Amino acid sequence: MAAGPALPAAGAQGGSARRERKAAPPARSERRARRERRGRAPPRGRATCHPARLRQPGGAGALVFSPCGREGGAARERENAPRGLEGNRSFACCYRSFPVPELRLLKPGSASPPPPPRSPGFVSQGRRAAWKRNSPEAEAGTPLLAGPRSPSRRCGKGAAAMDPAGGRGARARRGTRPAVPRSRGAEKGAEKGAARSPERGRVAGQSSNGAATPRAPRTDAPPARGSRSARRAPAARELPAGGAASGAEAFLAPRSRAPAARASATPRSVAAVPDGADAAPARRPPADALRLREVLSRLSLAREEVSGASTLVNRVVSHLIQAIRGKDSCFSSIEPQNAGSYYERVKISKPNEFDIMLVMPVERIQLDESDDTGAFYYVSFKRIPKGKGWLKFLEEDGKLSAFEMREALREIIKQEVKTIKDVEVTVARKKPGCPAITLQIKNPPSEISLDIILTLEAKGSWPISTRNGLKIEQWLGTKVRKNMRFKSPYLVAKQNKSEKVLRGNTWRLSFSHIEKEIIKNHGNSKTCCESDGPKCCRKGCLKLLKYLLEQLKMKYPKELEKFCSYHVKTAFLHSCVMWPNDSDWHLGDLDHCFQRCLEFFVDCLQKSQLTHFFIPQYNLLSLEDKSKHHFLSRKICHELNNGFPVFHENY
DNA sequence: AGCCGCTACGGGAG
DNA sequence: CTCCCGTAGCGGCT
């Protein structure tokens, strides 16, 4: 992107009325312009909405899906043999082994041209400031419990009266004064907040006292208003004939779509012809979609719980970071990086598990594969960093000992948790082979589990084993993929169990930071799930997948102990690749999309083949556990064919 | 140059 | 809609 004073901000280029409105305060637009001149990406990199990005699904995604086998061993329908993958190497390469969905691709001539590159978009750097802000002092005024819930959902006035004290001046943030030039020290507390731009959270014409302008209930499809919708129209017009339905949808088996389409607020054409006998087992009553949504709503995190848990976790983490940095010169450069489902916003049920990576940048290291998975490595230094205290973690052969490093960190943490006041924290017992140091934080009446993961940021390019992974070109774009691969790969201190002698010197590649980025920016079009953009059900599907596995694990703890949420997350990411378009994930099609993900996962289980999303040669389902994979696949099929009874069971 | 206070904004809950 | 948390950039300060 050429820099220059005349360069329009990405948001303006995208033509979003909302963004232009947001850019109104002079201070901010000036900042943005300055940022652009300095060649930086716009905040969060999501401001660009290139009409051509909203292309028709010519790349892939059109499919017909047969239901999986029934409980009891009915043969799976296989009449939709894989074909049509030619013309799309990435899919052919990675997904040819999935026989059930049939990817019918448009001919090269009819396919849309490759999408224009997206703006870099991923400008992430752990910022210490954020962590400092979460210090106990900053949190002191934050009440753990929000005020009583307003009886009405539109709680403008009531909400304005809620908890006037609290962290970061947020309560007063949406004042009505225009943005004023910043001056440090002069504006504290409410003043500070009042100085903020009032534009956010308000629509034109809304009264300043917080009373909401009456409006129609929200639907899945935002009404055509503002310039965003208008600009989306050309892209829609590019779609193949078939009205509002995308090219992909035109191919979709109508079987289980009919109810979903009814649930969708967007009028869409649905093929009228049911597809024969295999339709029966997976046909869902129309109420299914509603029930899944009801399940989803049960899984959302309560605000008070989030508030309480995040306060505790942030307090503990910021304390530990300060202490660890000061204790050992080797760890002085650690940066916390939030990871895992809570920070990906796909945590379900309770905010009781947090993952924090403590990232240590390391330069000039050499990675040697420790086995043929392509995931485990020995780490050694090409040149040992001076004065950093690394020597004590090196073995005789020069390999960096993951075990020793983690133990050193663990010792520091064990000492430090004792000094944390007001919060009761204990270090959990070691779990063999687990890269995390798990802290238990008392949060009566329950506990929060905080996983601290020692992570090396291996400055340099990704190992060769990842070369054909991350096949997101059709879904997120080639530029996004390139930018992601520009980021350093991470390594976590994880024992490779396949080693004959466990010496604790192997490190496993970790892509938590990339996964988080993908899940937070999951749309094929950049506006997916933004407040004015179309909502998709990708996250909903992932949450349901996690919930299903969680529930089944509760029901069959012994049989399913080997499965973890990373399996379903991986299957989900593959699903996103197979159905790359936002039109494949309409919010109203939740049940259909969820089934599709599950059927893909079941297929992986039946074949004992679930490819690591970033390391294609790495199979997450080891062949030794075939019977367990089949067990889970049978249980999932049972759920699929019976309306997910396990969602309504309590364990 | 790096730290840190501040502001802005997205996303999710209610 | 508002509220709140997480995230990220700006810019003053050291």
PDB file of N, CA and C in Angstrom, chain A residues 497-584:
ATOM      1  N   LYS A 497       6.073 -37.878  23.148  1.00  0.00           N
ATOM      2  CA  LYS A 497       5.935 -39.178  23.812  1.00  0.00           C
ATOM      3  C   LYS A 497       6.443 -40.321  22.948  1.00  0.00           C
ATOM      4  N   SER A 498       6.586 -40.049  21.678  1.00  0.00           N
ATOM      5  CA  SER A 498       7.018 -41.149  20.815  1.00  0.00           C
ATOM      6  C   SER A 498       8.513 -41.422  20.968  1.00  0.00           C
ATOM      7  N   GLU A 499       9.187 -40.558  21.682  1.00  0.00           N
ATOM      8  CA  GLU A 499      10.613 -40.788  21.895  1.00  0.00           C
ATOM      9  C   GLU A 499      10.818 -41.969  22.841  1.00  0.00           C
ATOM     10  N   LYS A 500      11.842 -42.720  22.535  1.00  0.00           N
ATOM     11  CA  LYS A 500      12.083 -43.910  23.368  1.00  0.00           C
ATOM     12  C   LYS A 500      12.566 -43.484  24.756  1.00  0.00           C
ATOM     13  N   VAL A 501      13.486 -42.576  24.759  1.00  0.00           N
ATOM     14  CA  VAL A 501      13.990 -42.088  26.040  1.00  0.00           C
ATOM     15  C   VAL A 501      13.459 -40.668  26.244  1.00  0.00           C
ATOM     16  N   LEU A 502      12.690 -40.501  27.312  1.00  0.00           N
ATOM     17  CA  LEU A 502      12.104 -39.185  27.538  1.00  0.00           C
ATOM     18  C   LEU A 502      13.128 -38.293  28.237  1.00  0.00           C
ATOM     19  N   ARG A 503      13.666 -37.387  27.478  1.00  0.00           N
ATOM     20  CA  ARG A 503      14.706 -36.535  28.063  1.00  0.00           C
ATOM     21  C   ARG A 503      14.213 -35.116  28.280  1.00  0.00           C
ATOM     22  N   GLY A 504      13.037 -34.850  27.813  1.00  0.00           N
ATOM     23  CA  GLY A 504      12.491 -33.517  28.053  1.00  0.00           C
ATOM     24  C   GLY A 504      13.202 -32.428  27.277  1.00  0.00           C
ATOM     25  N   ASN A 505      13.690 -32.789  26.099  1.00  0.00           N
ATOM     26  CA  ASN A 505      14.366 -31.747  25.323  1.00  0.00           C
ATOM     27  C   ASN A 505      13.676 -31.471  23.990  1.00  0.00           C
ATOM     28  N   THR A 506      12.439 -31.921  23.883  1.00  0.00           N
ATOM     29  CA  THR A 506      11.728 -31.626  22.629  1.00  0.00           C
ATOM     30  C   THR A 506      10.762 -30.469  22.828  1.00  0.00           C
ATOM     31  N   TRP A 507      10.566 -29.761  21.734  1.00  0.00           N
ATOM     32  CA  TRP A 507       9.636 -28.640  21.704  1.00  0.00           C
ATOM     33  C   TRP A 507       8.633 -28.909  20.596  1.00  0.00           C
ATOM     34  N   ARG A 508       7.406 -28.522  20.839  1.00  0.00           N
ATOM     35  CA  ARG A 508       6.387 -28.748  19.807  1.00  0.00           C
ATOM     36  C   ARG A 508       5.954 -27.421  19.209  1.00  0.00           C
ATOM     37  N   LEU A 509       5.787 -27.430  17.910  1.00  0.00           N
ATOM     38  CA  LEU A 509       5.295 -26.216  17.255  1.00  0.00           C
ATOM     39  C   LEU A 509       3.927 -25.848  17.816  1.00  0.00           C
ATOM     40  N   SER A 510       3.703 -24.587  17.968  1.00  0.00           N
ATOM     41  CA  SER A 510       2.396 -24.121  18.437  1.00  0.00           C
ATOM     42  C   SER A 510       1.954 -22.957  17.566  1.00  0.00           C
ATOM     43  N   PHE A 511       0.711 -22.983  17.201  1.00  0.00           N
ATOM     44  CA  PHE A 511       0.195 -21.909  16.349  1.00  0.00           C
ATOM     45  C   PHE A 511      -0.995 -21.227  17.007  1.00  0.00           C
ATOM     46  N   SER A 512      -0.977 -21.227  18.324  1.00  0.00           N
ATOM     47  CA  SER A 512      -2.111 -20.636  19.051  1.00  0.00           C
ATOM     48  C   SER A 512      -2.371 -19.206  18.607  1.00  0.00           C
ATOM     49  N   HIS A 513      -1.295 -18.473  18.387  1.00  0.00           N
ATOM     50  CA  HIS A 513      -1.479 -17.063  18.018  1.00  0.00           C
ATOM     51  C   HIS A 513      -2.147 -16.946  16.645  1.00  0.00           C
ATOM     52  N   ILE A 514      -1.791 -17.841  15.748  1.00  0.00           N
ATOM     53  CA  ILE A 514      -2.399 -17.797  14.418  1.00  0.00           C
ATOM     54  C   ILE A 514      -3.853 -18.279  14.484  1.00  0.00           C
ATOM     55  N   GLU A 515      -4.055 -19.314  15.275  1.00  0.00           N
ATOM     56  CA  GLU A 515      -5.425 -19.826  15.410  1.00  0.00           C
ATOM     57  C   GLU A 515      -6.344 -18.734  15.966  1.00  0.00           C
ATOM     58  N   LYS A 516      -5.832 -18.027  16.910  1.00  0.00           N
ATOM     59  CA  LYS A 516      -6.647 -16.955  17.495  1.00  0.00           C
ATOM     60  C   LYS A 516      -6.985 -15.916  16.432  1.00  0.00           C
ATOM     61  N   GLU A 517      -6.005 -15.577  15.665  1.00  0.00           N
ATOM     62  CA  GLU A 517      -6.239 -14.590  14.608  1.00  0.00           C
ATOM     63  C   GLU A 517      -7.268 -15.085  13.616  1.00  0.00           C
ATOM     64  N   ILE A 518      -7.134 -16.341  13.256  1.00  0.00           N
ATOM     65  CA  ILE A 518      -8.057 -16.905  12.278  1.00  0.00           C
ATOM     66  C   ILE A 518      -9.478 -16.883  12.827  1.00  0.00           C
ATOM     67  N   ILE A 519      -9.593 -17.294  14.067  1.00  0.00           N
ATOM     68  CA  ILE A 519     -10.944 -17.406  14.612  1.00  0.00           C
ATOM     69  C   ILE A 519     -11.555 -16.029  14.837  1.00  0.00           C
ATOM     70  N   LYS A 520     -10.718 -15.084  15.173  1.00  0.00           N
ATOM     71  CA  LYS A 520     -11.273 -13.741  15.373  1.00  0.00           C
ATOM     72  C   LYS A 520     -11.539 -13.025  14.049  1.00  0.00           C
ATOM     73  N   ASN A 521     -10.804 -13.381  13.022  1.00  0.00           N
ATOM     74  CA  ASN A 521     -11.031 -12.772  11.705  1.00  0.00           C
ATOM     75  C   ASN A 521     -11.352 -13.883  10.720  1.00  0.00           C
ATOM     76  N   HIS A 522     -12.544 -14.413  10.868  1.00  0.00           N
ATOM     77  CA  HIS A 522     -12.837 -15.679  10.211  1.00  0.00           C
ATOM     78  C   HIS A 522     -13.571 -15.535   8.895  1.00  0.00           C
ATOM     79  N   GLY A 523     -13.906 -14.314   8.534  1.00  0.00           N
ATOM     80  CA  GLY A 523     -14.800 -14.138   7.391  1.00  0.00           C
ATOM     81  C   GLY A 523     -14.072 -14.168   6.065  1.00  0.00           C
ATOM     82  N   ASN A 524     -14.759 -14.703   5.088  1.00  0.00           N
ATOM     83  CA  ASN A 524     -14.260 -14.652   3.719  1.00  0.00           C
ATOM     84  C   ASN A 524     -14.349 -13.213   3.209  1.00  0.00           C
ATOM     85  N   SER A 525     -15.411 -12.550   3.581  1.00  0.00           N
ATOM     86  CA  SER A 525     -15.465 -11.111   3.346  1.00  0.00           C
ATOM     87  C   SER A 525     -15.080 -10.434   4.655  1.00  0.00           C
ATOM     88  N   LYS A 526     -14.484  -9.293   4.519  1.00  0.00           N
ATOM     89  CA  LYS A 526     -13.945  -8.679   5.734  1.00  0.00           C
ATOM     90  C   LYS A 526     -15.023  -8.197   6.696  1.00  0.00           C
ATOM     91  N   THR A 527     -16.215  -8.048   6.189  1.00  0.00           N
ATOM     92  CA  THR A 527     -17.257  -7.507   7.058  1.00  0.00           C
ATOM     93  C   THR A 527     -18.018  -8.595   7.808  1.00  0.00           C
ATOM     94  N   CYS A 528     -17.634  -9.834   7.589  1.00  0.00           N
ATOM     95  CA  CYS A 528     -18.360 -10.928   8.226  1.00  0.00           C
ATOM     96  C   CYS A 528     -18.417 -10.710   9.742  1.00  0.00           C
ATOM     97  N   CYS A 529     -19.626 -10.735  10.256  1.00  0.00           N
ATOM     98  CA  CYS A 529     -19.861 -10.623  11.699  1.00  0.00           C
ATOM     99  C   CYS A 529     -19.524  -9.249  12.281  1.00  0.00           C
ATOM    100  N   GLU A 530     -19.112  -8.314  11.463  1.00  0.00           N
ATOM    101  CA  GLU A 530     -18.994  -6.959  12.001  1.00  0.00           C
ATOM    102  C   GLU A 530     -20.405  -6.429  12.220  1.00  0.00           C
ATOM    103  N   SER A 531     -20.487  -5.368  12.948  1.00  0.00           N
ATOM    104  CA  SER A 531     -21.823  -4.997  13.424  1.00  0.00           C
ATOM    105  C   SER A 531     -22.790  -4.710  12.285  1.00  0.00           C
ATOM    106  N   ASP A 532     -22.294  -4.197  11.187  1.00  0.00           N
ATOM    107  CA  ASP A 532     -23.202  -3.959  10.080  1.00  0.00           C
ATOM    108  C   ASP A 532     -23.130  -5.053   9.018  1.00  0.00           C
ATOM    109  N   GLY A 533     -22.221  -5.969   9.187  1.00  0.00           N
ATOM    110  CA  GLY A 533     -22.056  -7.008   8.185  1.00  0.00           C
ATOM    111  C   GLY A 533     -22.933  -8.207   8.478  1.00  0.00           C
ATOM    112  N   PRO A 534     -22.943  -9.140   7.575  1.00  0.00           N
ATOM    113  CA  PRO A 534     -23.749 -10.337   7.802  1.00  0.00           C
ATOM    114  C   PRO A 534     -23.123 -11.209   8.882  1.00  0.00           C
ATOM    115  N   LYS A 535     -23.964 -11.731   9.719  1.00  0.00           N
ATOM    116  CA  LYS A 535     -23.460 -12.597  10.787  1.00  0.00           C
ATOM    117  C   LYS A 535     -23.343 -14.015  10.253  1.00  0.00           C
ATOM    118  N   CYS A 536     -22.293 -14.679  10.658  1.00  0.00           N
ATOM    119  CA  CYS A 536     -22.154 -16.072  10.269  1.00  0.00           C
ATOM    120  C   CYS A 536     -22.251 -16.949  11.508  1.00  0.00           C
ATOM    121  N   CYS A 537     -22.266 -18.245  11.279  1.00  0.00           N
ATOM    122  CA  CYS A 537     -22.439 -19.158  12.415  1.00  0.00           C
ATOM    123  C   CYS A 537     -21.177 -19.964  12.676  1.00  0.00           C
ATOM    124  N   ARG A 538     -20.036 -19.505  12.172  1.00  0.00           N
ATOM    125  CA  ARG A 538     -18.817 -20.302  12.354  1.00  0.00           C
ATOM    126  C   ARG A 538     -18.504 -20.504  13.837  1.00  0.00           C
ATOM    127  N   LYS A 539     -18.501 -19.399  14.567  1.00  0.00           N
ATOM    128  CA  LYS A 539     -18.167 -19.538  15.991  1.00  0.00           C
ATOM    129  C   LYS A 539     -19.210 -20.368  16.708  1.00  0.00           C
ATOM    130  N   GLY A 540     -20.444 -20.185  16.307  1.00  0.00           N
ATOM    131  CA  GLY A 540     -21.513 -20.979  16.914  1.00  0.00           C
ATOM    132  C   GLY A 540     -21.262 -22.464  16.697  1.00  0.00           C
ATOM    133  N   CYS A 541     -20.858 -22.804  15.488  1.00  0.00           N
ATOM    134  CA  CYS A 541     -20.571 -24.212  15.193  1.00  0.00           C
ATOM    135  C   CYS A 541     -19.418 -24.716  16.046  1.00  0.00           C
ATOM    136  N   LEU A 542     -18.400 -23.916  16.148  1.00  0.00           N
ATOM    137  CA  LEU A 542     -17.245 -24.353  16.946  1.00  0.00           C
ATOM    138  C   LEU A 542     -17.647 -24.546  18.403  1.00  0.00           C
ATOM    139  N   LYS A 543     -18.455 -23.639  18.907  1.00  0.00           N
ATOM    140  CA  LYS A 543     -18.890 -23.790  20.299  1.00  0.00           C
ATOM    141  C   LYS A 543     -19.706 -25.072  20.467  1.00  0.00           C
ATOM    142  N   LEU A 544     -20.582 -25.320  19.517  1.00  0.00           N
ATOM    143  CA  LEU A 544     -21.403 -26.530  19.630  1.00  0.00           C
ATOM    144  C   LEU A 544     -20.538 -27.784  19.527  1.00  0.00           C
ATOM    145  N   LEU A 545     -19.563 -27.746  18.651  1.00  0.00           N
ATOM    146  CA  LEU A 545     -18.666 -28.904  18.534  1.00  0.00           C
ATOM    147  C   LEU A 545     -17.945 -29.151  19.858  1.00  0.00           C
ATOM    148  N   LYS A 546     -17.460 -28.065  20.437  1.00  0.00           N
ATOM    149  CA  LYS A 546     -16.763 -28.198  21.714  1.00  0.00           C
ATOM    150  C   LYS A 546     -17.706 -28.738  22.781  1.00  0.00           C
ATOM    151  N   TYR A 547     -18.900 -28.211  22.768  1.00  0.00           N
ATOM    152  CA  TYR A 547     -19.869 -28.628  23.780  1.00  0.00           C
ATOM    153  C   TYR A 547     -20.220 -30.099  23.605  1.00  0.00           C
ATOM    154  N   LEU A 548     -20.407 -30.491  22.369  1.00  0.00           N
ATOM    155  CA  LEU A 548     -20.761 -31.888  22.123  1.00  0.00           C
ATOM    156  C   LEU A 548     -19.658 -32.804  22.646  1.00  0.00           C
ATOM    157  N   LEU A 549     -18.429 -32.478  22.314  1.00  0.00           N
ATOM    158  CA  LEU A 549     -17.326 -33.326  22.786  1.00  0.00           C
ATOM    159  C   LEU A 549     -17.250 -33.300  24.311  1.00  0.00           C
ATOM    160  N   GLU A 550     -17.432 -32.133  24.861  1.00  0.00           N
ATOM    161  CA  GLU A 550     -17.372 -31.998  26.316  1.00  0.00           C
ATOM    162  C   GLU A 550     -18.427 -32.876  26.987  1.00  0.00           C
ATOM    163  N   GLN A 551     -19.623 -32.797  26.460  1.00  0.00           N
ATOM    164  CA  GLN A 551     -20.722 -33.577  27.041  1.00  0.00           C
ATOM    165  C   GLN A 551     -20.468 -35.076  26.873  1.00  0.00           C
ATOM    166  N   LEU A 552     -20.010 -35.444  25.686  1.00  0.00           N
ATOM    167  CA  LEU A 552     -19.755 -36.869  25.462  1.00  0.00           C
ATOM    168  C   LEU A 552     -18.614 -37.366  26.345  1.00  0.00           C
ATOM    169  N   LYS A 553     -17.654 -36.486  26.562  1.00  0.00           N
ATOM    170  CA  LYS A 553     -16.544 -36.879  27.441  1.00  0.00           C
ATOM    171  C   LYS A 553     -17.023 -37.066  28.878  1.00  0.00           C
ATOM    172  N   MET A 554     -17.992 -36.258  29.261  1.00  0.00           N
ATOM    173  CA  MET A 554     -18.570 -36.423  30.599  1.00  0.00           C
ATOM    174  C   MET A 554     -19.297 -37.760  30.680  1.00  0.00           C
ATOM    175  N   LYS A 555     -19.948 -38.094  29.609  1.00  0.00           N
ATOM    176  CA  LYS A 555     -20.754 -39.312  29.616  1.00  0.00           C
ATOM    177  C   LYS A 555     -19.867 -40.556  29.522  1.00  0.00           C
ATOM    178  N   TYR A 556     -18.828 -40.453  28.726  1.00  0.00           N
ATOM    179  CA  TYR A 556     -17.936 -41.607  28.532  1.00  0.00           C
ATOM    180  C   TYR A 556     -16.498 -41.200  28.836  1.00  0.00           C
ATOM    181  N   PRO A 557     -16.204 -40.874  30.075  1.00  0.00           N
ATOM    182  CA  PRO A 557     -14.880 -40.307  30.370  1.00  0.00           C
ATOM    183  C   PRO A 557     -13.731 -41.241  29.998  1.00  0.00           C
ATOM    184  N   LYS A 558     -13.905 -42.512  30.269  1.00  0.00           N
ATOM    185  CA  LYS A 558     -12.808 -43.439  30.023  1.00  0.00           C
ATOM    186  C   LYS A 558     -12.555 -43.584  28.512  1.00  0.00           C
ATOM    187  N   GLU A 559     -13.642 -43.824  27.801  1.00  0.00           N
ATOM    188  CA  GLU A 559     -13.489 -44.120  26.373  1.00  0.00           C
ATOM    189  C   GLU A 559     -12.988 -42.916  25.580  1.00  0.00           C
ATOM    190  N   LEU A 560     -13.315 -41.739  26.067  1.00  0.00           N
ATOM    191  CA  LEU A 560     -13.016 -40.544  25.265  1.00  0.00           C
ATOM    192  C   LEU A 560     -11.888 -39.704  25.851  1.00  0.00           C
ATOM    193  N   GLU A 561     -11.138 -40.298  26.768  1.00  0.00           N
ATOM    194  CA  GLU A 561     -10.133 -39.483  27.455  1.00  0.00           C
ATOM    195  C   GLU A 561      -9.080 -38.935  26.491  1.00  0.00           C
ATOM    196  N   LYS A 562      -8.879 -39.605  25.382  1.00  0.00           N
ATOM    197  CA  LYS A 562      -7.824 -39.159  24.458  1.00  0.00           C
ATOM    198  C   LYS A 562      -8.243 -37.977  23.597  1.00  0.00           C
ATOM    199  N   PHE A 563      -9.508 -37.662  23.626  1.00  0.00           N
ATOM    200  CA  PHE A 563      -9.961 -36.578  22.761  1.00  0.00           C
ATOM    201  C   PHE A 563      -9.959 -35.259  23.511  1.00  0.00           C
ATOM    202  N   CYS A 564      -9.619 -34.226  22.791  1.00  0.00           N
ATOM    203  CA  CYS A 564      -9.633 -32.913  23.429  1.00  0.00           C
ATOM    204  C   CYS A 564     -10.206 -31.895  22.445  1.00  0.00           C
ATOM    205  N   SER A 565     -10.410 -30.717  22.969  1.00  0.00           N
ATOM    206  CA  SER A 565     -11.081 -29.714  22.135  1.00  0.00           C
ATOM    207  C   SER A 565     -10.237 -29.357  20.910  1.00  0.00           C
ATOM    208  N   TYR A 566      -8.935 -29.623  20.987  1.00  0.00           N
ATOM    209  CA  TYR A 566      -8.122 -29.296  19.811  1.00  0.00           C
ATOM    210  C   TYR A 566      -8.502 -30.155  18.608  1.00  0.00           C
ATOM    211  N   HIS A 567      -8.979 -31.357  18.886  1.00  0.00           N
ATOM    212  CA  HIS A 567      -9.431 -32.190  17.770  1.00  0.00           C
ATOM    213  C   HIS A 567     -10.605 -31.541  17.047  1.00  0.00           C
ATOM    214  N   VAL A 568     -11.596 -31.100  17.824  1.00  0.00           N
ATOM    215  CA  VAL A 568     -12.759 -30.521  17.148  1.00  0.00           C
ATOM    216  C   VAL A 568     -12.413 -29.156  16.545  1.00  0.00           C
ATOM    217  N   LYS A 569     -11.522 -28.474  17.204  1.00  0.00           N
ATOM    218  CA  LYS A 569     -11.122 -27.179  16.644  1.00  0.00           C
ATOM    219  C   LYS A 569     -10.436 -27.389  15.292  1.00  0.00           C
ATOM    220  N   THR A 570      -9.594 -28.395  15.231  1.00  0.00           N
ATOM    221  CA  THR A 570      -8.917 -28.680  13.971  1.00  0.00           C
ATOM    222  C   THR A 570      -9.916 -29.088  12.897  1.00  0.00           C
ATOM    223  N   ALA A 571     -10.837 -29.954  13.269  1.00  0.00           N
ATOM    224  CA  ALA A 571     -11.857 -30.354  12.292  1.00  0.00           C
ATOM    225  C   ALA A 571     -12.663 -29.141  11.840  1.00  0.00           C
ATOM    226  N   PHE A 572     -12.905 -28.262  12.787  1.00  0.00           N
ATOM    227  CA  PHE A 572     -13.651 -27.052  12.445  1.00  0.00           C
ATOM    228  C   PHE A 572     -12.863 -26.192  11.449  1.00  0.00           C
ATOM    229  N   LEU A 573     -11.585 -26.022  11.692  1.00  0.00           N
ATOM    230  CA  LEU A 573     -10.787 -25.203  10.776  1.00  0.00           C
ATOM    231  C   LEU A 573     -10.770 -25.816   9.382  1.00  0.00           C
ATOM    232  N   HIS A 574     -10.650 -27.132   9.335  1.00  0.00           N
ATOM    233  CA  HIS A 574     -10.719 -27.781   8.022  1.00  0.00           C
ATOM    234  C   HIS A 574     -12.077 -27.532   7.371  1.00  0.00           C
ATOM    235  N   SER A 575     -13.112 -27.554   8.187  1.00  0.00           N
ATOM    236  CA  SER A 575     -14.454 -27.301   7.639  1.00  0.00           C
ATOM    237  C   SER A 575     -14.529 -25.900   7.038  1.00  0.00           C
ATOM    238  N   CYS A 576     -13.909 -24.962   7.726  1.00  0.00           N
ATOM    239  CA  CYS A 576     -13.918 -23.592   7.214  1.00  0.00           C
ATOM    240  C   CYS A 576     -13.205 -23.515   5.866  1.00  0.00           C
ATOM    241  N   VAL A 577     -12.186 -24.330   5.720  1.00  0.00           N
ATOM    242  CA  VAL A 577     -11.463 -24.329   4.452  1.00  0.00           C
ATOM    243  C   VAL A 577     -12.316 -24.971   3.360  1.00  0.00           C
ATOM    244  N   MET A 578     -13.004 -26.014   3.743  1.00  0.00           N
ATOM    245  CA  MET A 578     -13.805 -26.709   2.735  1.00  0.00           C
ATOM    246  C   MET A 578     -15.010 -25.894   2.291  1.00  0.00           C
ATOM    247  N   TRP A 579     -15.522 -25.123   3.213  1.00  0.00           N
ATOM    248  CA  TRP A 579     -16.647 -24.251   2.871  1.00  0.00           C
ATOM    249  C   TRP A 579     -16.201 -22.824   3.164  1.00  0.00           C
ATOM    250  N   PRO A 580     -15.495 -22.239   2.241  1.00  0.00           N
ATOM    251  CA  PRO A 580     -14.764 -21.004   2.567  1.00  0.00           C
ATOM    252  C   PRO A 580     -15.609 -19.733   2.538  1.00  0.00           C
ATOM    253  N   ASN A 581     -16.780 -19.804   1.974  1.00  0.00           N
ATOM    254  CA  ASN A 581     -17.523 -18.562   1.771  1.00  0.00           C
ATOM    255  C   ASN A 581     -18.446 -18.247   2.933  1.00  0.00           C
ATOM    256  N   ASP A 582     -18.621 -16.985   3.156  1.00  0.00           N
ATOM    257  CA  ASP A 582     -19.532 -16.573   4.226  1.00  0.00           C
ATOM    258  C   ASP A 582     -20.952 -17.067   3.947  1.00  0.00           C
ATOM    259  N   SER A 583     -21.249 -17.180   2.662  1.00  0.00           N
ATOM    260  CA  SER A 583     -22.599 -17.645   2.320  1.00  0.00           C
ATOM    261  C   SER A 583     -22.790 -19.110   2.704  1.00  0.00           C
ATOM    262  N   ASP A 584     -21.701 -19.815   2.959  1.00  0.00           N
ATOM    263  CA  ASP A 584     -21.819 -21.201   3.412  1.00  0.00           C
ATOM    264  C   ASP A 584     -22.142 -21.278   4.901  1.00  0.00           C
TER     265      ASP A 584
END
